Short mmCIF file of C-alpha atoms in Angstrom, two decimals:
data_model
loop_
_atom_site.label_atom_id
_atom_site.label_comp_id
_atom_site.label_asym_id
_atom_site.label_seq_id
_atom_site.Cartn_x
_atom_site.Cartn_y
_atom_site.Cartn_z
CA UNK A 158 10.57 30.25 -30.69
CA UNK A 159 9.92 26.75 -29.95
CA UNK A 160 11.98 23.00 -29.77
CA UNK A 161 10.95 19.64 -29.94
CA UNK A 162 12.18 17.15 -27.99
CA UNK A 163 11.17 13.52 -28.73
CA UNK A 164 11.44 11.74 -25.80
CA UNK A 165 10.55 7.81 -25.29
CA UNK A 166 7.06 8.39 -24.14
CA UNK A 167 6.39 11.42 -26.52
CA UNK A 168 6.78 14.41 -27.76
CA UNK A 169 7.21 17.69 -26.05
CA UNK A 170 6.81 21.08 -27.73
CA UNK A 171 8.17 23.93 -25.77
CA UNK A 172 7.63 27.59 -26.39
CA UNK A 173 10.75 29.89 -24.96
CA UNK A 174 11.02 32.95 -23.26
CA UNK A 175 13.57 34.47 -25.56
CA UNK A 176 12.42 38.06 -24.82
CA UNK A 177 12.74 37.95 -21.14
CA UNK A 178 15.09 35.16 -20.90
CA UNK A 179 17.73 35.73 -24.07
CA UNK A 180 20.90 34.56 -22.25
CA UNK A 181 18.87 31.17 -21.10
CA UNK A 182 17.39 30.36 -24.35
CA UNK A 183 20.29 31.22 -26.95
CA UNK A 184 22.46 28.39 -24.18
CA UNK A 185 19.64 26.10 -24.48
CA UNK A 186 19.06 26.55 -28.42
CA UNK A 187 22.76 25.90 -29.10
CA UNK A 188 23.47 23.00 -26.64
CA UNK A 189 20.29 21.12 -28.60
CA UNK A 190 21.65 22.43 -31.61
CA UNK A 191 24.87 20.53 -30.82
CA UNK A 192 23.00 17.48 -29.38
CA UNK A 193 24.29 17.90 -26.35
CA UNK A 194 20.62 16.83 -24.97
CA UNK A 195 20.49 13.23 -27.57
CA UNK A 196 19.82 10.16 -25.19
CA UNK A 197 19.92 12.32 -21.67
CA UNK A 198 17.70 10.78 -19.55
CA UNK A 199 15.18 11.69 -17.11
CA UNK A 200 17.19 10.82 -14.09
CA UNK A 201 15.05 12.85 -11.40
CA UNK A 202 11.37 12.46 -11.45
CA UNK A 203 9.36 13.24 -8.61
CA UNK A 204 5.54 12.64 -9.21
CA UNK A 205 3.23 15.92 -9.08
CA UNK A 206 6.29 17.62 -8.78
CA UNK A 207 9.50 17.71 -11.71
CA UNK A 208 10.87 16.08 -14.39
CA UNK A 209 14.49 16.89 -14.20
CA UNK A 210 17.06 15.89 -17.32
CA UNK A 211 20.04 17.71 -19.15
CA UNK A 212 22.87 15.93 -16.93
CA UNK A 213 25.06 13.71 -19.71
CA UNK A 214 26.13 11.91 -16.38
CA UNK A 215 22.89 11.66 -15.24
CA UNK A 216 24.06 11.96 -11.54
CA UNK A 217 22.60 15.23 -10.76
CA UNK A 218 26.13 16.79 -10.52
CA UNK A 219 26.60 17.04 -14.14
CA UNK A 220 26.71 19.03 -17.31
CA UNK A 221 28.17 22.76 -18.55
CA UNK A 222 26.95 26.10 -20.28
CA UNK A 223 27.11 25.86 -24.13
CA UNK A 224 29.97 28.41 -23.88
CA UNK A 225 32.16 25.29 -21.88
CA UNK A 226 31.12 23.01 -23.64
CA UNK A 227 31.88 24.57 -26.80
CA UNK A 228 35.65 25.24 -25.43
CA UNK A 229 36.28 21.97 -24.65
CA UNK A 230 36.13 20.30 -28.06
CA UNK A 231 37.48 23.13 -29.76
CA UNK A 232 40.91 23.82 -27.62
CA UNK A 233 40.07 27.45 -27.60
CA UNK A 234 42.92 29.83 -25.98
CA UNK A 235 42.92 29.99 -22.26
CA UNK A 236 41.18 31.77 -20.14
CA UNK A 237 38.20 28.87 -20.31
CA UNK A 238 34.82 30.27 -20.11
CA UNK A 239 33.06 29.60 -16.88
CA UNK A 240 31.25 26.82 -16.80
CA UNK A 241 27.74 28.06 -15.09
CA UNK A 242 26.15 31.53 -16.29
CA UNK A 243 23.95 33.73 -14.16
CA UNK A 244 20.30 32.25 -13.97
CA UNK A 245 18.00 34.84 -15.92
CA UNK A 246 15.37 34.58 -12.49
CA UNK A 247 12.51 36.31 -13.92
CA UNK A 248 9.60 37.85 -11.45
CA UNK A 249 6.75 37.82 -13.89
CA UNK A 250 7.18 33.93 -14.64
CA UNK A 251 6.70 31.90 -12.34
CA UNK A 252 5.90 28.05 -11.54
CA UNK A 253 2.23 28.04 -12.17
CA UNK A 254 0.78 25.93 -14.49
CA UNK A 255 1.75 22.31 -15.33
CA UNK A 256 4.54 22.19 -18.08
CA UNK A 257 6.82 24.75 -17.08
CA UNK A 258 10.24 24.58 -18.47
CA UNK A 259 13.32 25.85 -15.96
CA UNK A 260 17.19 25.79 -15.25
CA UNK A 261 18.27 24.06 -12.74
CA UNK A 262 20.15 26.30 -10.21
CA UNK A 263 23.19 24.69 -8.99
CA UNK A 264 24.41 25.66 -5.32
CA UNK A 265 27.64 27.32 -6.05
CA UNK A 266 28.67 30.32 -5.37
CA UNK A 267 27.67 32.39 -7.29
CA UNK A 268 24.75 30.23 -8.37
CA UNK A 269 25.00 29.30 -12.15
CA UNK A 270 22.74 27.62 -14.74
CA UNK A 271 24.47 24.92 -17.26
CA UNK A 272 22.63 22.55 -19.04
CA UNK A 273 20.79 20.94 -16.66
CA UNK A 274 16.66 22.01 -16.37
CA UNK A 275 13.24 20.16 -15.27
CA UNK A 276 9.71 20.44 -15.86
CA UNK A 277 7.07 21.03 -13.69
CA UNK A 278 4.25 18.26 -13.21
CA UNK A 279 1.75 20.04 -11.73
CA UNK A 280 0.28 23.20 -11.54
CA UNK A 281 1.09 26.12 -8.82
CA UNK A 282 4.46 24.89 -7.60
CA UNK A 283 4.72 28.37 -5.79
CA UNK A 284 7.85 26.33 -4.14
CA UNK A 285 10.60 26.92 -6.90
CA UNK A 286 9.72 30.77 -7.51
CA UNK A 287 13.00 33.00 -7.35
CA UNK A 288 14.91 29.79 -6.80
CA UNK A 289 15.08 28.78 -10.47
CA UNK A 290 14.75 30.25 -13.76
CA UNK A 291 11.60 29.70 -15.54
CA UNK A 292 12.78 30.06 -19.62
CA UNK A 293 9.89 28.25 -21.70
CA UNK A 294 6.49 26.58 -21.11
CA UNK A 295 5.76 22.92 -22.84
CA UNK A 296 2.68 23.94 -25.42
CA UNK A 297 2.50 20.63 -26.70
CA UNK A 298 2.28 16.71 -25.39
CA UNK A 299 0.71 17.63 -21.97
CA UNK A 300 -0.27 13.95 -22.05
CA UNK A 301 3.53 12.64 -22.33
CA UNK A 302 3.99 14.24 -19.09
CA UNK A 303 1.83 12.54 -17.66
CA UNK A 304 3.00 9.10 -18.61
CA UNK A 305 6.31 10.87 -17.42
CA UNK A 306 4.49 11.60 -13.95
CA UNK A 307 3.50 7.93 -14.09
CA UNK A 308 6.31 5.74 -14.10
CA UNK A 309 7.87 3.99 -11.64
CA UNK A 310 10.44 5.16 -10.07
CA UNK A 311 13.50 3.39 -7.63
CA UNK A 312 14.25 4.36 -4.47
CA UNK A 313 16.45 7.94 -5.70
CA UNK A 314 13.69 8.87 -8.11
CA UNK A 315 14.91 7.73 -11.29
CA UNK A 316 12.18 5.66 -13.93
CA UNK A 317 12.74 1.84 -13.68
CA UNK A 318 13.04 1.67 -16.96
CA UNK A 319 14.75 4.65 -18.90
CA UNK A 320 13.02 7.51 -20.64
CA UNK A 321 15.46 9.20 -22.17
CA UNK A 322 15.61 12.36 -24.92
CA UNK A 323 15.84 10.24 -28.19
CA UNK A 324 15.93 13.47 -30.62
CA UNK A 325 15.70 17.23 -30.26
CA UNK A 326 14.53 19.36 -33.50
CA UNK A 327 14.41 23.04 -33.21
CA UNK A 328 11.41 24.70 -34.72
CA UNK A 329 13.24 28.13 -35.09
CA UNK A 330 16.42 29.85 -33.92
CA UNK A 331 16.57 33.48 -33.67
CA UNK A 332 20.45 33.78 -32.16
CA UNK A 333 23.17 33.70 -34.69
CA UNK A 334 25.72 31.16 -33.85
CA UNK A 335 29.20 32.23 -32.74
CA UNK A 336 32.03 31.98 -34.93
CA UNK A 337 33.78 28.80 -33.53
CA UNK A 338 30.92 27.06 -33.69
CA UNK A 339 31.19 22.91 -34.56
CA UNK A 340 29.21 21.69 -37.86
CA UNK A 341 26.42 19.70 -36.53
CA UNK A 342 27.45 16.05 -35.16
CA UNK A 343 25.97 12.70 -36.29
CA UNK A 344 22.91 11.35 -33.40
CA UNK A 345 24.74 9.29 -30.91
CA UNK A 346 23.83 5.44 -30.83
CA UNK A 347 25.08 4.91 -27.09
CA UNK A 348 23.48 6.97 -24.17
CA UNK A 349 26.34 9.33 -22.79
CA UNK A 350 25.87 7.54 -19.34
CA UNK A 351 26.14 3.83 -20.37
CA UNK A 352 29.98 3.13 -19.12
CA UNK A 353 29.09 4.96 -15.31
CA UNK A 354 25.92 3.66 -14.35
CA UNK A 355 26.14 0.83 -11.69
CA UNK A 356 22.58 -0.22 -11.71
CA UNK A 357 21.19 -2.69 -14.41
CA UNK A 358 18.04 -1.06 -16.04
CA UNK A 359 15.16 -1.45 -18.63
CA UNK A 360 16.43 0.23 -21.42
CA UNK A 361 13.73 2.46 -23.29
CA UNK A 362 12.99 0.25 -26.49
CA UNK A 363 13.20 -2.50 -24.45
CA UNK A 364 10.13 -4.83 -24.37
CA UNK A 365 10.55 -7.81 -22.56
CA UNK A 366 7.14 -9.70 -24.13
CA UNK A 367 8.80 -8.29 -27.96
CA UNK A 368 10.27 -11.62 -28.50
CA UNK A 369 7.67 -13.56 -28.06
CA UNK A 370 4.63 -14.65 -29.71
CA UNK A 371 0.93 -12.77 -29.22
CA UNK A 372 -0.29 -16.01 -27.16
CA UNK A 373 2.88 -16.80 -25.54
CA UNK A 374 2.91 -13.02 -24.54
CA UNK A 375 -0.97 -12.83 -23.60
CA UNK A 376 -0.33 -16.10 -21.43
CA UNK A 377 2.64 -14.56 -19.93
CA UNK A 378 0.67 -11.34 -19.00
CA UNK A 379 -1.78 -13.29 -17.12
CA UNK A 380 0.23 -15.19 -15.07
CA UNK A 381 2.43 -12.51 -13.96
CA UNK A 382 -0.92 -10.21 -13.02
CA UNK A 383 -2.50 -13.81 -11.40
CA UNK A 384 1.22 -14.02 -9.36
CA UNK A 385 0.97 -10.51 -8.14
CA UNK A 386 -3.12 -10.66 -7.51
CA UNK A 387 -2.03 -13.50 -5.27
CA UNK A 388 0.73 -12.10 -3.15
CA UNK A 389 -1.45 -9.19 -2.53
CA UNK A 390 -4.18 -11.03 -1.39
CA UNK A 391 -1.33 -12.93 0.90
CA UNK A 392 0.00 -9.54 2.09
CA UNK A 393 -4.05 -8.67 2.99
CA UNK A 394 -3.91 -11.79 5.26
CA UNK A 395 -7.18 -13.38 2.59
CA UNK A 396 -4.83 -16.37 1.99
CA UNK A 397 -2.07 -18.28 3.64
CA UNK A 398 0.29 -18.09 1.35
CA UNK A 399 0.88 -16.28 -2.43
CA UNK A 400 1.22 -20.01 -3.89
CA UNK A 401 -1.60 -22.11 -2.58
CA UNK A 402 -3.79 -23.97 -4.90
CA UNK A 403 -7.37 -24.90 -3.95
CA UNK A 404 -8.04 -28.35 -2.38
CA UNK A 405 -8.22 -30.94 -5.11
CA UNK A 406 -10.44 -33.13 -3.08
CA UNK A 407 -13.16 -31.25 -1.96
CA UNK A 408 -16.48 -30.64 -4.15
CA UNK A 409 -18.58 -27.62 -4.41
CA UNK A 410 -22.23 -28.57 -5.36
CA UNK A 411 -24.47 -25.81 -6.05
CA UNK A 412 -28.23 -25.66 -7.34
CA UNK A 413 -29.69 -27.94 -4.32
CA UNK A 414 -33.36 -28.44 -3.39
CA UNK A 415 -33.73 -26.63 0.28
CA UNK A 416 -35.20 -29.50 1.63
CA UNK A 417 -32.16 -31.68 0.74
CA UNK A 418 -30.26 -32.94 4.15
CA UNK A 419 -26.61 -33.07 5.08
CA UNK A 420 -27.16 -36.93 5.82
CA UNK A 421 -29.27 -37.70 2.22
CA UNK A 422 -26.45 -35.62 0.24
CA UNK A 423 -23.72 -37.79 1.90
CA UNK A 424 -25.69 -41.20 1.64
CA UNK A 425 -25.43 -40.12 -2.42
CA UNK A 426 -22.15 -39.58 -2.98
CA UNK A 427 -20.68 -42.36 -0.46
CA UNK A 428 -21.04 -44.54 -3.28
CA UNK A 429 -17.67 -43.07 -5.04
CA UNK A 430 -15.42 -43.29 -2.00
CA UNK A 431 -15.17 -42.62 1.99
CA UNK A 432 -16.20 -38.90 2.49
CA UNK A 433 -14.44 -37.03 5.69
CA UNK A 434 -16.98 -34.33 5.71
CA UNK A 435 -20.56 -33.73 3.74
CA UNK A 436 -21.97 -29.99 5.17
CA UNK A 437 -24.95 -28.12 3.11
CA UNK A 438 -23.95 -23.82 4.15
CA UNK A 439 -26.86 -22.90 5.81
CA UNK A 440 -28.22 -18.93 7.01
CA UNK A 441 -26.62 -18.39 10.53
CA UNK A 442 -29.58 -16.76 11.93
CA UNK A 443 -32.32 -18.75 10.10
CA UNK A 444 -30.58 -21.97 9.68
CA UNK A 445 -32.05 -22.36 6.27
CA UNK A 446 -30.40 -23.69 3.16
CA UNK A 447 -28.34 -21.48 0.83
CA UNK A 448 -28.31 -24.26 -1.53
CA UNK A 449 -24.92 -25.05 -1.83
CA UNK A 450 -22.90 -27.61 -0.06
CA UNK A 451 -19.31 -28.82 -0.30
CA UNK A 452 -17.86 -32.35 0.15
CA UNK A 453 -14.61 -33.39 1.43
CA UNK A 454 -13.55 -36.97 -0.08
CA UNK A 455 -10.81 -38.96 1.77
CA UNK A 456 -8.57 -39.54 -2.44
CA UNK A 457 -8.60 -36.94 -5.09
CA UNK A 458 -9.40 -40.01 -7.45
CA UNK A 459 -13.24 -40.56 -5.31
CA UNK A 460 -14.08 -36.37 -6.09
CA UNK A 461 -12.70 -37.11 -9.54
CA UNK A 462 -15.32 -39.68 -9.85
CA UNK A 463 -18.16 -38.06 -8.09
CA UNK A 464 -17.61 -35.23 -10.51
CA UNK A 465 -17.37 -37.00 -13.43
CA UNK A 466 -20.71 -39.04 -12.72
CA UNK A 467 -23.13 -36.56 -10.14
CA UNK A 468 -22.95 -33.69 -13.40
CA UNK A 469 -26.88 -32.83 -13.49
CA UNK A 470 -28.08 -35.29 -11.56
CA UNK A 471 -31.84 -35.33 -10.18
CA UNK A 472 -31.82 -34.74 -6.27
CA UNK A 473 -35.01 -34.24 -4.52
CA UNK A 474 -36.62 -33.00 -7.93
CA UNK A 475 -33.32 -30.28 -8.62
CA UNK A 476 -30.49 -30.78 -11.32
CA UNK A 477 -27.54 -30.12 -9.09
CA UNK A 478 -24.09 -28.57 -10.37
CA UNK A 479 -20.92 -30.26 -9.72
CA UNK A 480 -17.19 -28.83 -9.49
CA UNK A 481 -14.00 -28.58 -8.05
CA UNK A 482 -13.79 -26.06 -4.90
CA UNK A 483 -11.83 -23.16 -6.05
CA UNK A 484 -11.97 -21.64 -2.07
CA UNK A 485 -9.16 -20.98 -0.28
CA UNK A 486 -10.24 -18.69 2.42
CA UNK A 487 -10.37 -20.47 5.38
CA UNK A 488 -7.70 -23.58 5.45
CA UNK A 489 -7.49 -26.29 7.54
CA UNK A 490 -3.92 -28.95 7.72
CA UNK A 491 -5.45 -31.31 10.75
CA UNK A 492 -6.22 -33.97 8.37
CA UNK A 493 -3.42 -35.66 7.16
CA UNK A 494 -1.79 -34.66 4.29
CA UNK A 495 -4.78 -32.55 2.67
CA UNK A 496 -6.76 -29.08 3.64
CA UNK A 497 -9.95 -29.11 4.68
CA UNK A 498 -12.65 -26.03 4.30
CA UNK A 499 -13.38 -24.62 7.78
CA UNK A 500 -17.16 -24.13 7.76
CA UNK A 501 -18.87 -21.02 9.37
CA UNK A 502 -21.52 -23.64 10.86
CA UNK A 503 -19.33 -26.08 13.08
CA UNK A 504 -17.41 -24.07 15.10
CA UNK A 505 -15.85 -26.85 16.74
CA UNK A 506 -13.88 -27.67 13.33
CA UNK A 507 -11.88 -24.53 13.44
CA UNK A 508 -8.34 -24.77 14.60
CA UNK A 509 -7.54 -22.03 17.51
CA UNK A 510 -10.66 -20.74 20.21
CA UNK A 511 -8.39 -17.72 20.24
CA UNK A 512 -8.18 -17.42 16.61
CA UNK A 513 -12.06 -17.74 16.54
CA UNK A 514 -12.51 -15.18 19.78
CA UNK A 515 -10.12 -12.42 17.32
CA UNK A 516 -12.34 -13.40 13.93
CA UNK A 517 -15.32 -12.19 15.84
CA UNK A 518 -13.95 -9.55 18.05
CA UNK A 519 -12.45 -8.03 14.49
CA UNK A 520 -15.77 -8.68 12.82
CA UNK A 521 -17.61 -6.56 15.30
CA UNK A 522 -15.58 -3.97 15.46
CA UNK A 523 -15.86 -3.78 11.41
CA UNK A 524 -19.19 -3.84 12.02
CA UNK A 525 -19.32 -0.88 15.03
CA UNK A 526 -16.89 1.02 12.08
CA UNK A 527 -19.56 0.64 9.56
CA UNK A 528 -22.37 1.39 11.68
CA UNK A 529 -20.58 4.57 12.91
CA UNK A 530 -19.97 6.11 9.24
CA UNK A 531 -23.26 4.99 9.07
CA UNK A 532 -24.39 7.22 11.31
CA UNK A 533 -22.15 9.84 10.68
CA UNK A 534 -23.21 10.14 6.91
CA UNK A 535 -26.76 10.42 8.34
CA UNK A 536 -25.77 13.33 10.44
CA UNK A 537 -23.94 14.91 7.24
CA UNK A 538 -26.87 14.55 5.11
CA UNK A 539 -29.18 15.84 8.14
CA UNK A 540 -26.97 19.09 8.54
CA UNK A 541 -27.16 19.47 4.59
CA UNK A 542 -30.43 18.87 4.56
CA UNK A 543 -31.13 21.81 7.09
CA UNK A 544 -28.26 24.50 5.63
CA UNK A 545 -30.76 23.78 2.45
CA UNK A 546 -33.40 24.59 3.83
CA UNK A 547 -31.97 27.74 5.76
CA UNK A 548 -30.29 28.60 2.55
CA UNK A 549 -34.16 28.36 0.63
CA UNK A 550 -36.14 30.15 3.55
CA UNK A 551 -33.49 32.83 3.39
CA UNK A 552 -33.51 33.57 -0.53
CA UNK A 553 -37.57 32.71 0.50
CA UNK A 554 -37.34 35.78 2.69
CA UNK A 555 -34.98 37.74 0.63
CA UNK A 556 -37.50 37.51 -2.66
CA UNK A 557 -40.44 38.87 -0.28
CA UNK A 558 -38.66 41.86 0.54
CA UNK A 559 -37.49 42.50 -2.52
CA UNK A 560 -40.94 42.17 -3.87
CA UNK A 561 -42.33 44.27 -1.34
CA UNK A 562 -39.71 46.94 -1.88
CA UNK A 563 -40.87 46.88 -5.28
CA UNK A 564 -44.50 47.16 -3.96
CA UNK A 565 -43.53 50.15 -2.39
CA UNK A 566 -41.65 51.30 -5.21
CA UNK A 567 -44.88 51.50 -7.44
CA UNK A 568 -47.20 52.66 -5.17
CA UNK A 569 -44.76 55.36 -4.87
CA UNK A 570 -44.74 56.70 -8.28
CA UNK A 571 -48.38 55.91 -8.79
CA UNK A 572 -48.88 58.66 -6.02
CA UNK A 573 -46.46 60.59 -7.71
CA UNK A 574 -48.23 60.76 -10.92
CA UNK A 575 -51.27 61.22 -9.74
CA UNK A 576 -50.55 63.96 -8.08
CA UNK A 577 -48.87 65.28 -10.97
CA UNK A 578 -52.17 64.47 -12.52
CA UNK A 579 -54.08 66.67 -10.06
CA UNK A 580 -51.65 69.68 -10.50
CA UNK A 581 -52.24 69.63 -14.27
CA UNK A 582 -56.40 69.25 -14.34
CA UNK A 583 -56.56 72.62 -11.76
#
């Protein structure tokens, strides 16, 4: 006996219990026969854990037995049925595997079951065994769950944006249905919790880039995942701030001969402008070129020149590259109005001894870190290395016995028949 709920991630197919569970299922065939279930939404979702929907309300405190339910729109006589039934708490199914379908228990007393149940997102949630009733196990659309399992949530566990139960079609229903029993009602078109919910939300078929062209869109993308690369890397300390933009006055030149000097490269581009600072990065131990340099110009106009004009120019028998430093690791505000790059080299550019004293205090200690898992990952390959080889020289040893038992073995019956041998010749 199975139901299909289409939900707006997926479809789930769940397989009930209806032999060891009759009471559970027949409530939860009828209420999605009904469609009590259309547009409910996943208000509870804790990842690895549940999936919890069935609440109209979707506050958690919600929702009835089919019997209530059906009494209420049909002004049955008094006395109204209750409006929990005893959970069918089964021993032999439990929360083991990832999919399980189970009421909700609320705390009343006596406990009851309604309409509200969850579904497990994980396998051997041990936790919920003989606290709720397990009634059905999703077959179908494992992979929905996990998009389920994926979203993100606010700070009470429900999805930012709304995944609700869009349909529910019921593969086969073995319970006849009772005699008071409503014809089947049109699909709602509004979710049942629209008018109480407090909290503005992404609606399920909303798409915020739907309106918009594929480049527009595209474009869009990019700059939102550029704005959120950038505060992270601000949050990381790698920048200042989320919305700096590199220096527009500083070039990068890349592709130079080794034997090129800070002076000669300087004395070359002077001719475009006054130049605060000309420094080639060189090796801090060796002190030899890396070939790259980067040049400070007093306007933006003078690098705009110098860029325009140095493109693959010959220096000192290289083609050099020219462009616009896109670095904006180390900052510098000392110079008027602009940043400057703060060099490894010149030490006595950066702003703050102290600053300097932590940079290399916190670079050593990285350093000591590193060399100590290092080391450690040494001594864990060293003690796997030698459990090998104990494990070998054992299974070494264990193969000698066992070949000499069978040694023994054979010698053993060759004495046997031989003897046997003897007997039969006298």
């Amino acid at each position: 006996m199975s139901v299909m709920l289409e939900t707006s991630l997926g479809e789930l197919v769940i397989d009930l219990e209806v032999d060891k569970c009759p009471k559970t299922c027949e409530n939860f065939l009828k209420l999605c026969k009904v469609k009590y279930y259309a547009l409910n939404a996943f208000f509870n979702v804790s990842k690895d854990f549940i999936a919890q929907t069935g609440d109209p309300t979707a506050s958690g405190t919600g929702g009835e037995s089919f019997s209530s339910y059906l009494h209420s729109l049909t002004n049955s006589p008094p006395p109204p049925p209750p409006r929990y039934f005893p959970p069918e708490i089964r021993t032999s199914l439990k929360h083991v595997i990832k999919g399980t379908v189970s009421m909700a228990v609320a705390p009343t007393e006596p406990a009851g079951c309604g309409s509200q149940f969850f579904i497990t997102l994980a396998d051997k949630i041990e936790y919920l065994d003989g606290k709720h009733a397990v009634f059905g196990h999703v077959i179908e659309g494992l992979d929905t769950l996990d998009r389920i399992n994926d979203a993100f949530l606010d700070k009470e566990g429900r999805p930012l944006q709304d995944i609700r139960i869009r349909h529910v079609e019921i593969l086969e229903d073995p319970f006849p249905d009772p005699p008071n029993m409503i014809p089947e009602p049109p699909s709602p078109i509004r979710p049942p919790d629209a008018a109480s919910r407090d909290v503005v939300r992404i609606s399920d078929e909303e798409d915020p880039l739907a309106q918009l062209a594929e480049e527009e869109a595209e474009a869009l993308r990019r700059r939102t995942a550029a704005a959120s690369s950038a505060l992270t890397l601000e949050m990381i300390g790698d920048i200042p701030f989320a919305t700096v933009r590199p220096p527009e006055n500083i070039l990068f030149v890349c592709k130079l001969n080794p034997v090129t000097a800070d002076e000669d490269l300087e004395l070359i581009f002077s001719r475009f402008g006054k130049i605060l600072s000309c420094e080639i990065v060189r090796d801090k131990k060796s002190g030899d070129s890396l070939q790259y340099a980067f040049i400070e110009f007093d306007e933006r106009e003078s690098a705009e020149q110098a860029y325009f004009k140095m493109q693959n120019v010959l220096v000192d028998d290289r083609r050099i590259w020219v462009d616009f430093s896109q670095s904006v690791a180390k900052m510098n505000g000392s110079r008027g109005e602009g940043y400057g790059m703060v060099f490894d080299e010149p030490r006595k550019r950066s702003r703050s001894p102290r600053r300097d004293r932590e940079r290399d205090d916190r670079r050593e200690r990285d350093r000591d870190r590193s060399r100590e898992r290092h080391r450690e990952r040494d001594r864990d390959r060293d003690r796997d290395r030698d459990r090998d080889r104990r494990d070998r020289d054992r299974e070494r040893d264990d193969r000698r016995d066992r070949d000499r038992r069978d040694e023994r073995d054979r010698d053993r019956d060759r004495d046997r028949y031989d003897e046997r041998d003897r007997r039969r010749d006298r």
